[in-house]
């Protein structure tokens, strides 16, 4: 719900630090790793996308929050630039899967180059309940993201990729529901937001309500 509130007020009250932070929060709900990464560019369907990877530090933070690594890897502007290119290749490939058309060979080549880097390595604690991820570079993290897309493409779930039904969002997701009727990248964000908008529209529809 906080997500919806934050996104509804975006732009009107952008100077309020708390609300900006909510908007800038990374989203991992219900998302595969590769598409959670695609979601670091929000509001794709609007004329003004919102960049959650605004600075190199943001990418370092995403690396830890995504559980791709345990310690924040150093990140330079060039890493961020590369990461954004990979992200857009993943977004376009997700869209191609959703549309059941062949992805761009250039995008596939970019994904393959990222996946060719050594990924972060897991180390299981003796309690078998805690994992430390050792990835000392952004390249290791991006490799995991690229490998996740490759694993998806090689799986039966490739035919279950859809684009989020919130037209402002447009991030791909994998519909693993039995009925195959999932419509949102996440019920907690886009699903809640669209339902709230529909509810408001119903309230305003009858009579002479504004
Ligand atoms: Zn969405």
Short mmCIF file of C-alpha atoms and ligand atoms in Angstrom, two decimals:
data_model
loop_
_atom_site.label_atom_id
_atom_site.label_comp_id
_atom_site.label_asym_id
_atom_site.label_seq_id
_atom_site.Cartn_x
_atom_site.Cartn_y
_atom_site.Cartn_z
CA UNK A 1 0.00 0.00 0.00
CA UNK A 2 2.84 2.36 0.75
CA UNK A 3 4.09 1.77 -2.74
CA UNK A 4 0.84 2.95 -4.25
CA UNK A 5 0.70 6.01 -2.05
CA UNK A 6 4.26 6.92 -2.88
CA UNK A 7 3.73 6.49 -6.60
CA UNK A 8 0.46 8.38 -6.58
CA UNK A 9 2.03 11.43 -5.04
CA UNK A 10 5.18 11.32 -7.12
CA UNK A 11 5.78 14.61 -8.83
CA UNK A 12 3.43 16.61 -6.65
CA UNK A 13 5.59 16.32 -3.61
CA UNK A 14 8.88 15.16 -5.02
CA UNK A 15 10.93 17.26 -2.65
CA UNK A 16 9.81 15.28 0.39
CA UNK A 17 12.69 13.00 1.15
CA UNK A 18 10.58 10.23 2.68
CA UNK A 19 8.34 9.90 -0.35
CA UNK A 20 11.22 10.07 -2.78
CA UNK A 21 12.91 7.27 -0.92
CA UNK A 22 9.79 5.15 -1.15
CA UNK A 23 9.67 5.71 -4.87
CA UNK A 24 13.34 4.91 -5.19
CA UNK A 25 13.06 1.71 -3.17
CA UNK A 26 13.99 -1.36 -5.16
CA UNK A 27 11.22 -3.87 -5.83
CA UNK A 28 11.75 -7.57 -5.34
CA UNK A 29 8.19 -8.75 -4.60
CA UNK A 30 7.18 -11.76 -6.64
CA UNK A 31 9.90 -11.08 -9.20
CA UNK A 32 12.54 -13.26 -10.77
CA UNK A 33 16.00 -11.81 -10.37
CA UNK A 34 16.34 -10.71 -14.00
CA UNK A 35 12.99 -8.93 -14.03
CA UNK A 36 13.54 -7.37 -10.61
CA UNK A 37 16.59 -5.84 -12.28
CA UNK A 38 14.46 -4.64 -15.22
CA UNK A 39 12.24 -2.99 -12.62
CA UNK A 40 15.04 -0.69 -11.50
CA UNK A 41 13.69 1.59 -14.23
CA UNK A 42 10.16 2.41 -13.07
CA UNK A 43 7.26 4.06 -14.91
CA UNK A 44 8.43 2.65 -18.23
CA UNK A 45 5.06 3.21 -19.82
CA UNK A 46 4.99 6.91 -19.01
CA UNK A 47 6.82 9.66 -20.82
CA UNK A 48 9.07 10.10 -17.80
CA UNK A 49 10.61 6.84 -16.54
CA UNK A 50 11.97 6.91 -12.99
CA UNK A 51 15.58 5.77 -12.63
CA UNK A 52 16.23 3.80 -9.44
CA UNK A 53 19.86 3.26 -10.46
CA UNK A 54 20.63 6.96 -10.49
CA UNK A 55 24.15 6.70 -9.08
CA UNK A 56 26.82 3.99 -8.92
CA UNK A 57 26.10 3.54 -5.18
CA UNK A 58 22.53 2.57 -6.08
CA UNK A 59 23.80 -0.36 -8.12
CA UNK A 60 26.02 -1.46 -5.20
CA UNK A 61 22.97 -1.32 -2.96
CA UNK A 62 20.89 -3.33 -5.42
CA UNK A 63 23.63 -5.98 -5.53
CA UNK A 64 23.24 -6.56 -1.78
CA UNK A 65 19.46 -6.17 -1.55
CA UNK A 66 18.98 -8.63 -4.41
CA UNK A 67 21.06 -11.15 -2.39
CA UNK A 68 23.46 -11.55 -5.30
CA UNK A 69 26.31 -10.70 -2.97
CA UNK A 70 26.77 -10.07 0.73
CA UNK A 71 29.22 -7.17 0.75
CA UNK A 72 28.49 -4.15 -1.44
CA UNK A 73 30.87 -4.27 -4.41
CA UNK A 74 32.56 -1.07 -5.58
CA UNK A 75 30.85 0.46 -8.56
CA UNK A 76 32.09 3.05 -11.05
CA UNK A 77 30.15 5.13 -13.57
CA UNK A 78 31.24 2.72 -16.32
CA UNK A 79 29.76 -0.21 -14.36
CA UNK A 80 26.50 1.66 -13.99
CA UNK A 81 26.42 2.45 -17.69
CA UNK A 82 27.05 -1.19 -18.57
CA UNK A 83 24.42 -2.35 -16.08
CA UNK A 84 21.78 -0.08 -17.59
CA UNK A 85 22.54 -1.41 -21.08
CA UNK A 86 22.20 -4.97 -19.81
CA UNK A 87 18.98 -4.04 -18.01
CA UNK A 88 17.42 -2.67 -21.18
CA UNK A 89 18.51 -5.76 -23.14
CA UNK A 90 16.74 -7.87 -20.48
CA UNK A 91 13.64 -5.68 -20.67
CA UNK A 92 13.49 -5.97 -24.48
CA UNK A 93 14.09 -9.72 -24.33
CA UNK A 94 11.32 -10.08 -21.75
CA UNK A 95 9.00 -8.14 -24.01
CA UNK A 96 9.93 -10.35 -26.95
CA UNK A 97 9.15 -13.46 -24.88
CA UNK A 98 5.81 -11.96 -23.85
CA UNK A 99 5.02 -11.16 -27.48
CA UNK A 100 6.32 -14.58 -28.64
CA UNK A 101 8.66 -12.97 -31.16
CA UNK A 102 12.43 -13.53 -31.54
CA UNK A 103 14.55 -11.24 -29.34
CA UNK A 104 17.19 -9.00 -30.87
CA UNK A 105 20.50 -10.81 -31.56
CA UNK A 106 22.36 -7.77 -30.18
CA UNK A 107 20.47 -8.05 -26.90
CA UNK A 108 21.18 -11.77 -26.69
CA UNK A 109 24.87 -11.11 -27.33
CA UNK A 110 24.91 -8.54 -24.52
CA UNK A 111 23.25 -10.98 -22.11
CA UNK A 112 25.71 -13.72 -23.09
CA UNK A 113 28.71 -11.45 -22.54
CA UNK A 114 27.46 -10.54 -19.07
CA UNK A 115 26.79 -14.21 -18.23
CA UNK A 116 30.30 -15.20 -19.34
CA UNK A 117 31.77 -13.38 -16.32
CA UNK A 118 32.31 -15.51 -13.18
CA UNK A 119 29.24 -15.18 -10.92
CA UNK A 120 29.17 -14.67 -7.16
CA UNK A 121 29.95 -17.85 -5.23
CA UNK A 122 27.73 -19.09 -2.40
CA UNK A 123 29.11 -20.32 0.92
CA UNK A 124 26.70 -22.20 3.14
CA UNK A 125 27.09 -21.73 6.90
CA UNK A 126 27.38 -24.83 9.15
CA UNK A 127 23.77 -24.35 10.26
CA UNK A 128 22.74 -24.87 6.64
CA UNK A 129 20.44 -21.88 7.02
CA UNK A 130 22.63 -18.93 6.11
CA UNK A 131 24.39 -18.22 2.85
CA UNK A 132 27.17 -15.74 2.29
CA UNK A 133 27.66 -14.65 -1.29
CA UNK A 134 31.16 -13.82 -2.40
CA UNK A 135 31.11 -11.54 -5.37
CA UNK A 136 33.73 -8.85 -5.28
CA UNK A 137 32.64 -7.11 -8.44
CA UNK A 138 29.57 -5.71 -10.14
CA UNK A 139 30.43 -8.00 -13.06
CA UNK A 140 29.81 -11.03 -10.81
CA UNK A 141 26.40 -9.67 -9.86
CA UNK A 142 25.42 -8.83 -13.43
CA UNK A 143 26.53 -12.30 -14.44
CA UNK A 144 23.98 -13.76 -12.01
CA UNK A 145 21.28 -11.51 -13.41
CA UNK A 146 22.12 -12.49 -17.00
CA UNK A 147 22.30 -16.18 -16.08
CA UNK A 148 18.85 -15.92 -14.53
CA UNK A 149 17.43 -14.66 -17.82
CA UNK A 150 19.21 -17.46 -19.68
CA UNK A 151 17.81 -20.05 -17.26
CA UNK A 152 14.36 -18.63 -17.82
CA UNK A 153 14.71 -18.76 -21.60
CA UNK A 154 15.81 -22.39 -21.35
CA UNK A 155 12.85 -23.34 -19.17
CA UNK A 156 9.20 -24.08 -19.84
CA UNK A 157 8.40 -20.81 -18.08
CA UNK A 158 9.55 -18.84 -21.12
CA UNK A 159 6.00 -19.09 -22.48
CA UNK A 160 4.67 -17.68 -19.20
CA UNK A 161 6.41 -14.30 -19.48
CA UNK A 162 3.95 -11.38 -19.54
CA UNK A 163 4.23 -7.64 -19.31
CA UNK A 164 2.71 -5.99 -16.25
CA UNK A 165 -0.89 -4.95 -16.86
CA UNK A 166 -0.27 -1.55 -15.28
CA UNK A 167 0.36 0.49 -18.45
CA UNK A 168 2.67 2.83 -16.55
CA UNK A 169 4.88 -0.06 -15.48
CA UNK A 170 5.45 -2.53 -18.32
CA UNK A 171 7.99 -4.65 -16.44
CA UNK A 172 7.99 -8.35 -17.42
CA UNK A 173 7.04 -11.07 -14.96
CA UNK A 174 6.61 -14.83 -15.06
CA UNK A 175 3.06 -16.04 -14.50
CA UNK A 176 3.47 -19.32 -12.65
CA UNK A 177 -0.11 -19.34 -11.39
CA UNK A 178 -2.08 -22.47 -12.20
CA UNK A 179 -4.79 -20.48 -13.96
CA UNK A 180 -2.29 -18.36 -15.88
CA UNK A 181 -4.32 -15.28 -15.06
CA UNK A 182 -1.79 -13.14 -13.18
CA UNK A 183 -1.86 -9.58 -14.47
CA UNK A 184 0.62 -7.58 -12.43
CA UNK A 185 4.36 -7.65 -11.84
CA UNK A 186 3.36 -7.57 -8.17
CA UNK A 187 0.03 -7.50 -6.40
CA UNK A 188 1.67 -5.39 -3.69
CA UNK A 189 2.61 -2.56 -6.03
CA UNK A 190 0.98 -2.40 -9.46
CA UNK A 191 -1.97 -4.64 -8.58
CA UNK A 192 -2.82 -2.55 -5.51
CA UNK A 193 -2.31 0.70 -7.42
CA UNK A 194 -4.53 -0.25 -10.35
CA UNK A 195 -7.26 -1.55 -8.03
CA UNK A 196 -7.12 1.67 -6.03
CA UNK A 197 -7.46 3.74 -9.21
CA UNK A 198 -10.42 1.62 -10.34
CA UNK A 199 -12.06 2.04 -6.94
CA UNK A 200 -11.67 5.82 -7.09
CA UNK A 201 -13.08 5.85 -10.62
CA UNK A 202 -16.13 3.89 -9.44
CA UNK A 203 -16.67 6.36 -6.60
CA UNK A 204 -16.58 9.28 -9.00
CA UNK A 205 -18.63 7.71 -11.77
CA UNK A 206 -22.17 7.97 -10.40
CA UNK A 207 -23.98 11.32 -10.13
CA UNK A 208 -22.12 14.56 -10.63
CA UNK A 209 -18.99 13.70 -8.64
CA UNK A 210 -15.85 15.40 -9.86
ZN1 LIG B 1 4.07 -3.53 -12.63
#
